[in-house]
């Protein structure tokens, strides 16, 4: 194997960002809905997203730069992470457009809203999963801000549940890859975790 070395200190930041996002894959998408202090709803995908903690349940996503999602969450302390499903691929991509702050992406993209149970920002009605969150904290890292949200409520479409548990084949989540590439779930394999018995 012959490797090519990349020095993050020697490359322009954008070039190393492109390398990172091409090798840290696939990345799940937090399709974040938020509401501004003035009452304007916002919807944007964030592909730096994961679970942070189980007890209490906390999820996190990263705003690269100061996006509308971040400003709204700082102002109101609430947001919803909607699952980004394959059938809404084009709308998810379009919601990443840098619309001005006063634009409601739901209206712009023809997406229906659904009232949340515990927070003010609406859910995406067509998304099979919504995690309603209150702001736990933020962490500034260079040009980015990590947003931690305590999950107050989870709403899951009954049609994606099998024996009360979400089925990956029914959820059909999208993931981000490098450049303009996206992925679907593809082949799903099961392998039981090996427990140490020594």
Tab-separated table of C-alpha atoms in Angstrom:
chain	number	residue	atom	x	y	z
A	1	UNK	CA	0.000	0.000	0.000
A	2	UNK	CA	1.308	3.443	-0.953
A	3	UNK	CA	-0.216	6.307	1.030
A	4	UNK	CA	-0.483	10.010	0.230
A	5	UNK	CA	0.100	12.284	3.220
A	6	UNK	CA	-2.042	15.361	3.868
A	7	UNK	CA	-0.948	17.989	6.393
A	8	UNK	CA	-3.912	20.045	7.702
A	9	UNK	CA	-1.490	22.856	8.562
A	10	UNK	CA	-0.171	23.035	4.999
A	11	UNK	CA	-3.483	22.838	3.131
A	12	UNK	CA	-6.159	25.529	2.809
A	13	UNK	CA	-8.911	24.820	5.346
A	14	UNK	CA	-11.523	24.219	2.644
A	15	UNK	CA	-9.385	21.554	0.967
A	16	UNK	CA	-8.828	19.657	4.207
A	17	UNK	CA	-12.560	19.973	4.984
A	18	UNK	CA	-13.297	18.303	1.638
A	19	UNK	CA	-10.883	15.501	2.537
A	20	UNK	CA	-12.415	14.980	5.990
A	21	UNK	CA	-15.971	14.854	4.679
A	22	UNK	CA	-14.913	12.350	2.018
A	23	UNK	CA	-13.386	9.922	4.519
A	24	UNK	CA	-15.624	10.352	7.584
A	25	UNK	CA	-18.520	8.571	5.906
A	26	UNK	CA	-21.362	7.866	5.883
A	27	UNK	CA	-22.645	10.707	8.061
A	28	UNK	CA	-26.240	10.711	9.337
A	29	UNK	CA	-28.211	13.891	8.761
A	30	UNK	CA	-29.890	15.994	11.428
A	31	UNK	CA	-32.680	17.753	9.529
A	32	UNK	CA	-33.077	20.530	12.068
A	33	UNK	CA	-36.219	22.595	12.374
A	34	UNK	CA	-36.052	25.718	14.514
A	35	UNK	CA	-37.977	28.933	15.023
A	36	UNK	CA	-36.491	32.408	15.227
A	37	UNK	CA	-37.256	34.837	18.010
A	38	UNK	CA	-39.473	36.670	15.487
A	39	UNK	CA	-41.452	33.486	14.845
A	40	UNK	CA	-40.029	32.459	11.449
A	41	UNK	CA	-39.569	28.707	11.029
A	42	UNK	CA	-36.318	27.361	9.594
A	43	UNK	CA	-35.305	23.960	8.265
A	44	UNK	CA	-31.754	22.892	7.397
A	45	UNK	CA	-29.728	19.668	7.133
A	46	UNK	CA	-26.582	19.221	9.236
A	47	UNK	CA	-24.382	16.199	8.490
A	48	UNK	CA	-22.107	16.434	11.535
A	49	UNK	CA	-24.625	14.665	13.788
A	50	UNK	CA	-24.663	11.915	16.413
A	51	UNK	CA	-25.871	10.746	19.830
A	52	UNK	CA	-23.876	12.275	22.704
A	53	UNK	CA	-25.367	10.653	25.794
A	54	UNK	CA	-27.954	8.044	26.725
A	55	UNK	CA	-28.831	9.094	30.289
A	56	UNK	CA	-29.995	11.776	29.899
A	57	UNK	CA	-30.692	11.407	26.172
A	58	UNK	CA	-28.614	14.046	24.359
A	59	UNK	CA	-27.957	14.439	20.639
A	60	UNK	CA	-25.532	16.810	18.976
A	61	UNK	CA	-25.003	18.471	15.627
A	62	UNK	CA	-22.407	20.945	14.426
A	63	UNK	CA	-23.109	24.247	12.740
A	64	UNK	CA	-20.180	25.028	10.458
A	65	UNK	CA	-20.257	28.803	10.664
A	66	UNK	CA	-23.146	30.729	12.183
A	67	UNK	CA	-26.164	29.303	10.389
A	68	UNK	CA	-29.788	30.295	10.962
A	69	UNK	CA	-30.362	27.058	12.892
A	70	UNK	CA	-27.707	28.009	15.423
A	71	UNK	CA	-28.938	31.583	15.853
A	72	UNK	CA	-32.535	30.439	16.314
A	73	UNK	CA	-31.592	27.785	18.867
A	74	UNK	CA	-29.476	30.252	20.821
A	75	UNK	CA	-32.424	32.671	20.846
A	76	UNK	CA	-35.187	30.217	21.772
A	77	UNK	CA	-33.439	27.203	23.334
A	78	UNK	CA	-35.424	24.674	21.293
A	79	UNK	CA	-35.190	22.620	18.101
A	80	UNK	CA	-36.340	19.402	16.443
A	81	UNK	CA	-34.135	16.827	14.745
A	82	UNK	CA	-36.181	15.261	11.945
A	83	UNK	CA	-34.965	12.057	10.304
A	84	UNK	CA	-33.930	12.697	6.684
A	85	UNK	CA	-35.676	9.937	4.693
A	86	UNK	CA	-34.848	8.839	1.166
A	87	UNK	CA	-38.234	9.816	-0.361
A	88	UNK	CA	-37.568	13.477	0.588
A	89	UNK	CA	-34.073	13.514	-0.936
A	90	UNK	CA	-34.616	16.552	-3.171
A	91	UNK	CA	-36.316	18.638	-0.463
A	92	UNK	CA	-33.566	17.810	2.041
A	93	UNK	CA	-30.927	18.918	-0.431
A	94	UNK	CA	-32.884	22.071	-1.310
A	95	UNK	CA	-33.252	22.972	2.385
A	96	UNK	CA	-29.465	23.468	2.469
A	97	UNK	CA	-29.854	26.493	0.168
A	98	UNK	CA	-28.570	29.670	1.828
A	99	UNK	CA	-31.965	31.367	1.974
A	100	UNK	CA	-32.089	34.737	3.773
A	101	UNK	CA	-32.945	34.495	7.509
A	102	UNK	CA	-36.538	35.671	7.003
A	103	UNK	CA	-37.419	32.820	4.625
A	104	UNK	CA	-39.478	29.874	5.906
A	105	UNK	CA	-37.966	26.793	4.215
A	106	UNK	CA	-41.117	24.766	4.873
A	107	UNK	CA	-43.159	27.181	2.774
A	108	UNK	CA	-40.415	27.656	0.193
A	109	UNK	CA	-40.073	23.911	-0.403
A	110	UNK	CA	-43.724	22.924	-0.021
A	111	UNK	CA	-43.185	20.841	3.110
A	112	UNK	CA	-46.026	20.370	5.565
A	113	UNK	CA	-45.514	21.267	9.219
A	114	UNK	CA	-46.718	19.232	12.163
A	115	UNK	CA	-47.017	20.691	15.669
A	116	UNK	CA	-44.473	19.401	18.170
A	117	UNK	CA	-45.578	18.028	21.539
A	118	UNK	CA	-43.002	19.707	23.806
A	119	UNK	CA	-41.262	22.484	21.849
A	120	UNK	CA	-42.268	25.433	19.683
A	121	UNK	CA	-40.483	24.558	16.399
A	122	UNK	CA	-42.626	22.342	14.160
A	123	UNK	CA	-41.808	18.867	12.955
A	124	UNK	CA	-41.531	17.906	9.283
A	125	UNK	CA	-44.867	16.136	8.807
A	126	UNK	CA	-43.494	13.736	6.175
A	127	UNK	CA	-40.483	12.683	8.249
A	128	UNK	CA	-40.970	9.380	10.098
A	129	UNK	CA	-39.050	10.459	13.224
A	130	UNK	CA	-38.869	13.695	15.197
A	131	UNK	CA	-36.668	14.245	18.247
A	132	UNK	CA	-37.875	17.320	20.111
A	133	UNK	CA	-34.990	18.934	21.966
A	134	UNK	CA	-34.191	21.676	24.428
A	135	UNK	CA	-30.780	23.295	24.215
A	136	UNK	CA	-28.391	21.662	26.668
A	137	UNK	CA	-25.267	23.626	25.758
A	138	UNK	CA	-23.039	24.743	22.910
A	139	UNK	CA	-19.325	24.372	22.371
A	140	UNK	CA	-17.390	26.730	20.115
A	141	UNK	CA	-14.605	24.971	18.182
A	142	UNK	CA	-12.775	27.216	15.730
A	143	UNK	CA	-15.215	28.238	13.007
A	144	UNK	CA	-17.899	25.795	14.181
A	145	UNK	CA	-20.339	25.393	17.059
A	146	UNK	CA	-21.397	22.049	18.462
A	147	UNK	CA	-25.020	22.149	19.620
A	148	UNK	CA	-26.096	19.674	22.311
A	149	UNK	CA	-29.808	19.044	22.730
A	150	UNK	CA	-31.585	17.157	25.482
A	151	UNK	CA	-34.274	14.997	23.882
A	152	UNK	CA	-37.579	15.835	25.548
A	153	UNK	CA	-39.830	13.792	23.283
A	154	UNK	CA	-39.503	11.310	20.419
A	155	UNK	CA	-42.330	10.904	17.913
A	156	UNK	CA	-42.084	7.921	15.530
A	157	UNK	CA	-44.459	7.037	12.694
A	158	UNK	CA	-46.148	3.719	13.560
A	159	UNK	CA	-45.613	2.538	9.977
A	160	UNK	CA	-41.834	2.290	10.516
A	161	UNK	CA	-42.136	0.210	13.700
A	162	UNK	CA	-41.862	-3.560	13.914
A	163	UNK	CA	-42.720	-4.928	17.350
A	164	UNK	CA	-42.391	-1.397	18.723
A	165	UNK	CA	-38.883	-0.837	17.324
A	166	UNK	CA	-37.913	1.313	14.300
A	167	UNK	CA	-36.978	-0.774	11.261
A	168	UNK	CA	-34.070	0.509	9.169
A	169	UNK	CA	-35.742	-0.817	6.004
A	170	UNK	CA	-38.800	1.315	6.733
A	171	UNK	CA	-36.945	4.401	7.983
A	172	UNK	CA	-34.802	4.555	4.810
A	173	UNK	CA	-32.446	7.266	6.142
A	174	UNK	CA	-30.138	9.203	3.865
A	175	UNK	CA	-26.507	9.872	4.717
A	176	UNK	CA	-23.931	12.343	3.419
A	177	UNK	CA	-20.696	11.353	1.759
A	178	UNK	CA	-18.007	13.540	0.162
A	179	UNK	CA	-18.631	16.398	-2.270
A	180	UNK	CA	-22.188	16.282	-3.623
A	181	UNK	CA	-22.535	12.572	-2.892
A	182	UNK	CA	-25.287	11.030	-0.762
A	183	UNK	CA	-25.989	7.444	0.199
A	184	UNK	CA	-28.955	5.267	1.024
A	185	UNK	CA	-28.826	2.354	3.453
A	186	UNK	CA	-27.787	-0.197	0.816
A	187	UNK	CA	-27.107	-3.712	2.095
A	188	UNK	CA	-27.841	-4.244	5.782
A	189	UNK	CA	-25.908	-6.965	7.600
A	190	UNK	CA	-26.444	-8.325	11.112
A	191	UNK	CA	-23.672	-9.640	13.340
A	192	UNK	CA	-24.115	-10.263	17.060
A	193	UNK	CA	-21.645	-8.522	19.349
A	194	UNK	CA	-19.110	-10.902	20.881
A	195	UNK	CA	-19.088	-10.859	24.685
A	196	UNK	CA	-15.834	-11.563	26.491
A	197	UNK	CA	-16.197	-14.681	28.596
A	198	UNK	CA	-12.698	-14.961	30.124
